[in-house]
Amino acid sequence: MKYGELSRHLNNAAAGVEKFSPVYVVAGADDYLREQAVKMLCKIADEDFASFNISRFSSENGVADAVETLHTYPVFGQYRVVILSVFQKLTDEDKKALKAYIDAPDDTSVLVAECDADAAKSLKGKSVVNVDCSALSDAELAAEIRKICSAKPVCEIDDGAITELAERTQSAMSRIVSELTKLKAYCEGRITRDDVVNMVTADFDFQIYELTDAVSKKDADKAFRVLDIFYKNGVRSMRIINQLYDRYRRMLHAELGKGLGNDELAGLLSMSGGAVYHMRKVSSTYSQVRLKRSVDCLHALQCDVLSGRRNESTALTQAMFELLLI
């Protein structure tokens, strides 16, 4: 299930409409969403006896202890919750122990395995519910932002502000939460798009995203406005060329790997799931042929600069004109 469905499922299970699963595998590239999902799952344990019935272990050396604890009857409450962080490669012995438990879980325990996408593949079984904590869709992200804004101090937020915030943070929830804390403190009851533009720093990755988006739409005015920001911030032309080459290469991989999920592609390209989500929004406006020609153009200009055949500034200017014309 998606992260956004977890709260409804847990509420229904608490009300007896659904059943708690004996095993939840929480995976995905967004650290904040994984942390929130684990916190929600901890509430399965009776709050009055949580200190007795919630245990945490790491796969690094605690798989056997985690399994042993899962087979221990809860203290007073109805359920024991065992959280196992799996971010190291599992040994064959640990895989065997976890598979044996997943195949025959205890009725009074809930295993919460927090892991990356690779580890999640090895934790399969009929009793397993997968909680997908990859980048949220636009609608899910908007709902999560409004939920955060509804917490004290309560603050309204405009639709345009949500869109701008998502783009500037590449939908990374940990940064969104940080920025919202700042925005709520300084805005008088309502966050507008202008507030986000003025207070949320446009980092280098966001500016490259803006640049490639402008080029994809053949919006030369916007593309050169972004370049002007780079120049004013003292960013070297060669760095921009290198980052453009890297971005177009990744977009080409994204279009060639349309069957891959955001988290799977994020692992292959060493990116966050949120960054992949926004990159795919831009790459979908290109054809594979146009992306390949853009990659070849930027690679040729890189070689020209490194070999001394042209200087950085003229190479970047040519790169922009060629990318806009391709």
PDB file of C-alpha atoms in Angstrom, residues 20-24 41-47 49-57 65-84 101 105-113:
ATOM      1  CA  PHE A  20      -3.483  -5.795  11.462  1.00  0.00           C
ATOM      2  CA  SER A  21      -0.888  -7.600   9.394  1.00  0.00           C
ATOM      3  CA  PRO A  22       1.724  -9.612  11.330  1.00  0.00           C
ATOM      4  CA  VAL A  23       4.461  -8.140   9.088  1.00  0.00           C
ATOM      5  CA  TYR A  24       4.851  -4.668   7.566  1.00  0.00           C
ATOM      6  CA  LEU A  41       2.793   1.343  13.205  1.00  0.00           C
ATOM      7  CA  CYS A  42       4.170   1.689  16.737  1.00  0.00           C
ATOM      8  CA  LYS A  43       0.679   2.808  17.801  1.00  0.00           C
ATOM      9  CA  ILE A  44      -0.529  -0.756  17.272  1.00  0.00           C
ATOM     10  CA  ALA A  45       0.982  -1.438  20.690  1.00  0.00           C
ATOM     11  CA  ASP A  46      -1.124  -0.299  23.656  1.00  0.00           C
ATOM     12  CA  GLU A  47       0.074   3.206  24.550  1.00  0.00           C
ATOM     13  CA  PHE A  49       2.448  -0.369  27.919  1.00  0.00           C
ATOM     14  CA  ALA A  50       4.446   0.885  24.928  1.00  0.00           C
ATOM     15  CA  SER A  51       7.743   0.901  26.840  1.00  0.00           C
ATOM     16  CA  PHE A  52       7.334  -2.848  27.427  1.00  0.00           C
ATOM     17  CA  ASN A  53       5.927  -3.847  24.043  1.00  0.00           C
ATOM     18  CA  ILE A  54       7.913  -1.813  21.481  1.00  0.00           C
ATOM     19  CA  SER A  55      11.448  -3.033  20.705  1.00  0.00           C
ATOM     20  CA  ARG A  56      14.003  -1.892  18.148  1.00  0.00           C
ATOM     21  CA  PHE A  57      16.762  -3.927  16.507  1.00  0.00           C
ATOM     22  CA  ASP A  65      17.163 -11.196  18.991  1.00  0.00           C
ATOM     23  CA  ALA A  66      14.334  -9.597  16.986  1.00  0.00           C
ATOM     24  CA  VAL A  67      12.857 -12.993  16.075  1.00  0.00           C
ATOM     25  CA  GLU A  68      13.157 -14.177  19.681  1.00  0.00           C
ATOM     26  CA  THR A  69      11.358 -11.034  20.894  1.00  0.00           C
ATOM     27  CA  LEU A  70       8.594 -11.527  18.320  1.00  0.00           C
ATOM     28  CA  HIS A  71       7.871 -14.903  19.906  1.00  0.00           C
ATOM     29  CA  THR A  72       7.566 -13.285  23.358  1.00  0.00           C
ATOM     30  CA  TYR A  73       4.032 -12.637  24.628  1.00  0.00           C
ATOM     31  CA  PRO A  74       3.200  -8.896  25.072  1.00  0.00           C
ATOM     32  CA  VAL A  75       3.069  -7.383  28.562  1.00  0.00           C
ATOM     33  CA  PHE A  76      -0.614  -6.653  29.427  1.00  0.00           C
ATOM     34  CA  GLY A  77      -1.352  -5.210  25.979  1.00  0.00           C
ATOM     35  CA  GLN A  78      -2.716  -7.109  22.981  1.00  0.00           C
ATOM     36  CA  TYR A  79       0.254  -6.652  20.621  1.00  0.00           C
ATOM     37  CA  ARG A  80       4.019  -6.480  20.728  1.00  0.00           C
ATOM     38  CA  VAL A  81       5.690  -4.379  17.988  1.00  0.00           C
ATOM     39  CA  VAL A  82       9.241  -5.184  16.908  1.00  0.00           C
ATOM     40  CA  ILE A  83      11.004  -2.709  14.596  1.00  0.00           C
ATOM     41  CA  LEU A  84      13.900  -4.153  12.597  1.00  0.00           C
ATOM     42  CA  TYR A 101       9.120 -16.161  10.924  1.00  0.00           C
ATOM     43  CA  PRO A 105       4.260 -15.305  12.369  1.00  0.00           C
ATOM     44  CA  ASP A 106       3.123 -14.958  15.966  1.00  0.00           C
ATOM     45  CA  ASP A 107      -0.510 -13.852  16.422  1.00  0.00           C
ATOM     46  CA  THR A 108       0.323 -11.355  19.153  1.00  0.00           C
ATOM     47  CA  SER A 109       3.337  -9.663  17.511  1.00  0.00           C
ATOM     48  CA  VAL A 110       3.816  -7.259  14.628  1.00  0.00           C
ATOM     49  CA  LEU A 111       7.138  -7.117  12.800  1.00  0.00           C
ATOM     50  CA  VAL A 112       7.937  -3.735  11.223  1.00  0.00           C
ATOM     51  CA  ALA A 113      10.904  -4.071   8.873  1.00  0.00           C
TER      52      ALA A 113
END
